[in-house]
Tab-separated table of C-alpha atoms in Angstrom:
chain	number	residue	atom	x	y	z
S	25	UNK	CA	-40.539	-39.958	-11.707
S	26	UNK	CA	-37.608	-42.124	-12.851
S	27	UNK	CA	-37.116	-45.210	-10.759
S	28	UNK	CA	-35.967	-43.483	-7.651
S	29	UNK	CA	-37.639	-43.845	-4.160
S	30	UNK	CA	-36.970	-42.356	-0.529
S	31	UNK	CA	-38.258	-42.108	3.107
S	32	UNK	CA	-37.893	-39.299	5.586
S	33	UNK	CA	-39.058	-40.546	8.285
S	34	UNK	CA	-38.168	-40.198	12.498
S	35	UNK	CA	-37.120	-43.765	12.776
S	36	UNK	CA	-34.360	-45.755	12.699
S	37	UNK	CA	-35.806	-47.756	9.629
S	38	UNK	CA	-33.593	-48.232	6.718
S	39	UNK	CA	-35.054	-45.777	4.042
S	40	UNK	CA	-33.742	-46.119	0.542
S	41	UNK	CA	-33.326	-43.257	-2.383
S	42	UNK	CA	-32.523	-45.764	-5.239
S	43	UNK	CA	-32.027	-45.467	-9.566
S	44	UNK	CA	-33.799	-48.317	-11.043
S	45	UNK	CA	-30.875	-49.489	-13.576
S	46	UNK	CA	-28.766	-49.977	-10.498
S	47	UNK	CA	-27.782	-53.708	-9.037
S	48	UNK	CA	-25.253	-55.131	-6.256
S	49	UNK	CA	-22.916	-57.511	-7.249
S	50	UNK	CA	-20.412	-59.103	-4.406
S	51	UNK	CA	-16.839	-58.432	-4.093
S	52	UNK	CA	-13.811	-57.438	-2.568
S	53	UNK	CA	-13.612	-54.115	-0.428
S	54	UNK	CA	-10.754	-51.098	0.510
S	55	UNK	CA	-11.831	-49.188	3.063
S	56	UNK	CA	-10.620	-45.724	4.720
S	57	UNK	CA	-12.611	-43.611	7.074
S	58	UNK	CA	-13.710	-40.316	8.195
S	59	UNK	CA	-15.796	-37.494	6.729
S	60	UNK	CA	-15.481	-33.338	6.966
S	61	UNK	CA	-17.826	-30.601	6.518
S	62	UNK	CA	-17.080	-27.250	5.050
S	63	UNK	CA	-18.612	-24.407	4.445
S	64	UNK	CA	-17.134	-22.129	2.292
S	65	UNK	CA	-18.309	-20.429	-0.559
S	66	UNK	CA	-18.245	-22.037	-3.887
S	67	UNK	CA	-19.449	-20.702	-7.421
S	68	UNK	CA	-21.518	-23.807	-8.309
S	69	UNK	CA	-25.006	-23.566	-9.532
S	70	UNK	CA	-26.078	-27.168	-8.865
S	71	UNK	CA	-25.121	-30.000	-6.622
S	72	UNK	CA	-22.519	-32.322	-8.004
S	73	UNK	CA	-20.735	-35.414	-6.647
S	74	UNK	CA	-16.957	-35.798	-7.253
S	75	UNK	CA	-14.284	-38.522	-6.122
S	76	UNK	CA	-11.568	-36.697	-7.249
S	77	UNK	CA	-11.379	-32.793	-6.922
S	78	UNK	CA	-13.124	-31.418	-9.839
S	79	UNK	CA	-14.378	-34.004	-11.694
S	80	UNK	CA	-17.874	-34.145	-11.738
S	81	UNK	CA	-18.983	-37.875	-11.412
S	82	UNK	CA	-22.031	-38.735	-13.787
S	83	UNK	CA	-23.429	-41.615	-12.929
S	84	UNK	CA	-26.096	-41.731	-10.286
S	85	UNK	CA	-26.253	-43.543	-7.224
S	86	UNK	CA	-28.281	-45.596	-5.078
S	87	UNK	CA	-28.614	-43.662	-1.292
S	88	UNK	CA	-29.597	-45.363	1.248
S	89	UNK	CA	-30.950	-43.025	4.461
S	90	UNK	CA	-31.297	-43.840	8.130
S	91	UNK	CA	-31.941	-41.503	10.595
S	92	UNK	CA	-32.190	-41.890	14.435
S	93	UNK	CA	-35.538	-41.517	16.394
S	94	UNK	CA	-34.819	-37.968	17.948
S	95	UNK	CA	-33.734	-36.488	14.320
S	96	UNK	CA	-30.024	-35.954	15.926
S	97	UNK	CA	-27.895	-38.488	13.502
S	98	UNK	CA	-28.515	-40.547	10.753
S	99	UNK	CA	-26.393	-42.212	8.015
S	100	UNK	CA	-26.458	-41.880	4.298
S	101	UNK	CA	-24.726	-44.705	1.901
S	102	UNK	CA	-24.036	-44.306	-1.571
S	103	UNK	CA	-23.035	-47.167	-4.100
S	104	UNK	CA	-22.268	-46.280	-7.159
S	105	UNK	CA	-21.995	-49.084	-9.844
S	106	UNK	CA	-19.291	-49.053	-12.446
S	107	UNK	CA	-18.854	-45.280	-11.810
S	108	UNK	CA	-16.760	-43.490	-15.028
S	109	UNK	CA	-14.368	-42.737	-12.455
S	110	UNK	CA	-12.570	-46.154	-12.448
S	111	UNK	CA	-12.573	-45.341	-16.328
S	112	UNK	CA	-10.382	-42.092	-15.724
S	113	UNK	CA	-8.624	-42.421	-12.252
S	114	UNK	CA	-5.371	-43.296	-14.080
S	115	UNK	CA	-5.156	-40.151	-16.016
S	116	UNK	CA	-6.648	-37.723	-13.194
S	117	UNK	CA	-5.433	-38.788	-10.169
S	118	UNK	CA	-6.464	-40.949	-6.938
S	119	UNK	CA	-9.966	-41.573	-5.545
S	120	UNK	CA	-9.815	-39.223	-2.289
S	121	UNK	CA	-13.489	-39.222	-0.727
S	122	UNK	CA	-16.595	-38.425	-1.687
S	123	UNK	CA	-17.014	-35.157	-2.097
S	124	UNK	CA	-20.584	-33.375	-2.448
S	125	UNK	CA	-20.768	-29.501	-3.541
S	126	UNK	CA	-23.089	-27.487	-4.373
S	127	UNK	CA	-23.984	-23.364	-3.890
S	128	UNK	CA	-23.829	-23.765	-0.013
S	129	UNK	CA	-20.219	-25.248	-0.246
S	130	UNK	CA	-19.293	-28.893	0.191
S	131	UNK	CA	-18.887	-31.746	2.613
S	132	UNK	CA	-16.923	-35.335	1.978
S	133	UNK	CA	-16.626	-38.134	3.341
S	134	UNK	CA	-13.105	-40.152	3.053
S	135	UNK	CA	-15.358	-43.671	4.066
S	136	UNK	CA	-15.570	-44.836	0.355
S	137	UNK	CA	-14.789	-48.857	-0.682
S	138	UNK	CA	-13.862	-49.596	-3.833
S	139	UNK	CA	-15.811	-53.346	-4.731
S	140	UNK	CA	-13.664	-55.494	-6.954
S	141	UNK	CA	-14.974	-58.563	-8.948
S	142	UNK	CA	-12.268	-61.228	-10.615
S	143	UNK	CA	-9.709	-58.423	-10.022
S	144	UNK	CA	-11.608	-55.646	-11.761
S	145	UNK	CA	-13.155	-52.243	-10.350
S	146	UNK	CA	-16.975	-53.318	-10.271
S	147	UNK	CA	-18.523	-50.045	-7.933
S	148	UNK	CA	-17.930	-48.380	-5.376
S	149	UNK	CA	-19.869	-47.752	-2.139
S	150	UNK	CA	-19.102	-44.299	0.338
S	151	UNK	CA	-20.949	-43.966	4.007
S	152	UNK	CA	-20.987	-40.105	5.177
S	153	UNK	CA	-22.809	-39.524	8.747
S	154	UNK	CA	-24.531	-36.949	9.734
S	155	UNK	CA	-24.006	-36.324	14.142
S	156	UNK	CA	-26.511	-34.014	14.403
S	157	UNK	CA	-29.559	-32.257	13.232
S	158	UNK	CA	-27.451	-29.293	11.369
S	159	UNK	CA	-25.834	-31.944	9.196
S	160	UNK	CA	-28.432	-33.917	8.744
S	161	UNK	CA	-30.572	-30.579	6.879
S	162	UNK	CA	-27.644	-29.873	5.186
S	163	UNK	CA	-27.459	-32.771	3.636
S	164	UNK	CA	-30.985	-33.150	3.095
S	165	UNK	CA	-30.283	-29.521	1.410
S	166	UNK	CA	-27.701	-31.053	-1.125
S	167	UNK	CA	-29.777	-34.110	-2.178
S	168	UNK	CA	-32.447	-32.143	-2.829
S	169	UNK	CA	-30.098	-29.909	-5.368
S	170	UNK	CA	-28.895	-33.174	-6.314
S	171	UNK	CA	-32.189	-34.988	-7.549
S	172	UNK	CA	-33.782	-31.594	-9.026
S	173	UNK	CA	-30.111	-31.650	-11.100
S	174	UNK	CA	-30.292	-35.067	-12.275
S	175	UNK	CA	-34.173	-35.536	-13.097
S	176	UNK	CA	-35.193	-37.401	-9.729
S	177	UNK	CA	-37.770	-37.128	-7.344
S	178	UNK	CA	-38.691	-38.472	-3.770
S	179	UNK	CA	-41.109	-40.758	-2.608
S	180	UNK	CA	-41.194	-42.708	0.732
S	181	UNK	CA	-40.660	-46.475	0.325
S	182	UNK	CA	-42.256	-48.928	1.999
């Protein structure tokens, strides 16, 4: 296992899917909210994350998981320090969401903040929630994809 941790867990205990080499710093914030789910068909064959349309996003981040006592919400946060997007966004195009895709389809979220330090792009951190227990698998479907595609495991924290 490689530095990563998780709980899944009935409770509405913070649980916490984390990469070792990963650190907050504090900062300045832009905000915009909302997320969608869809479910078409897509040719992938693993789970990727992207901020802009078809750019696959390489560095990993820390995910943070709650989930509500009766399994029918929960709330997944992402932070992503210096992603290689800030590198690029220039020449590709604007941040839009979050978006996470894998063989199933995909599902974004549009509630990403950009954290700035002394004026520069330091990470960025993206909130998608789940409103019920459909969601919540699905997702749960994607990280899975997600951690066997990047070399990570699960393991509850404590």
């Amino acid at each position: 296992m490689s530095g990563l941790t998780a709980a899944l867990t009935h409770s509405t205990r913070p649980f916490v899917l984390r990469h070792a080499a990963l650190r907050q710093r504090p900062g300045h914030m832009l905000t915009s909210r909302r997320h969608h789910l869809h479910t078409q068909h897509l040719s992938c064959k693993a789970a990727t994350l992207q901020f802009i349309r078809g750019i696959d996003e390489p560095s990993v981040p820390d995910v943070k998981l709650t989930r509500s006592k009766d399994g029918s919400s929960g709330t997944a946060t992402f932070v992503f320090d210096a992603p290689s997007v800030f590198e690029s966004s220039e020449e590709l195009g604007d941040i839009t969401g979050l978006f996470m895709i894998d063989d199933e389809g995909d599902f974004s979220t549009v509630d990403v903040q950009a954290k700035f330090v002394n004026g520069k792009p330091d990470r960025i951190e993206a909130r998608y929630v789940m409103r019920s227990a459909f969601e919540w698998d699905r997702f749960m479907r994607f990280m899975e994809r997600y951690a066997e595609k990047q070399g990570l495991g699960f393991q509850k924290s404590k």
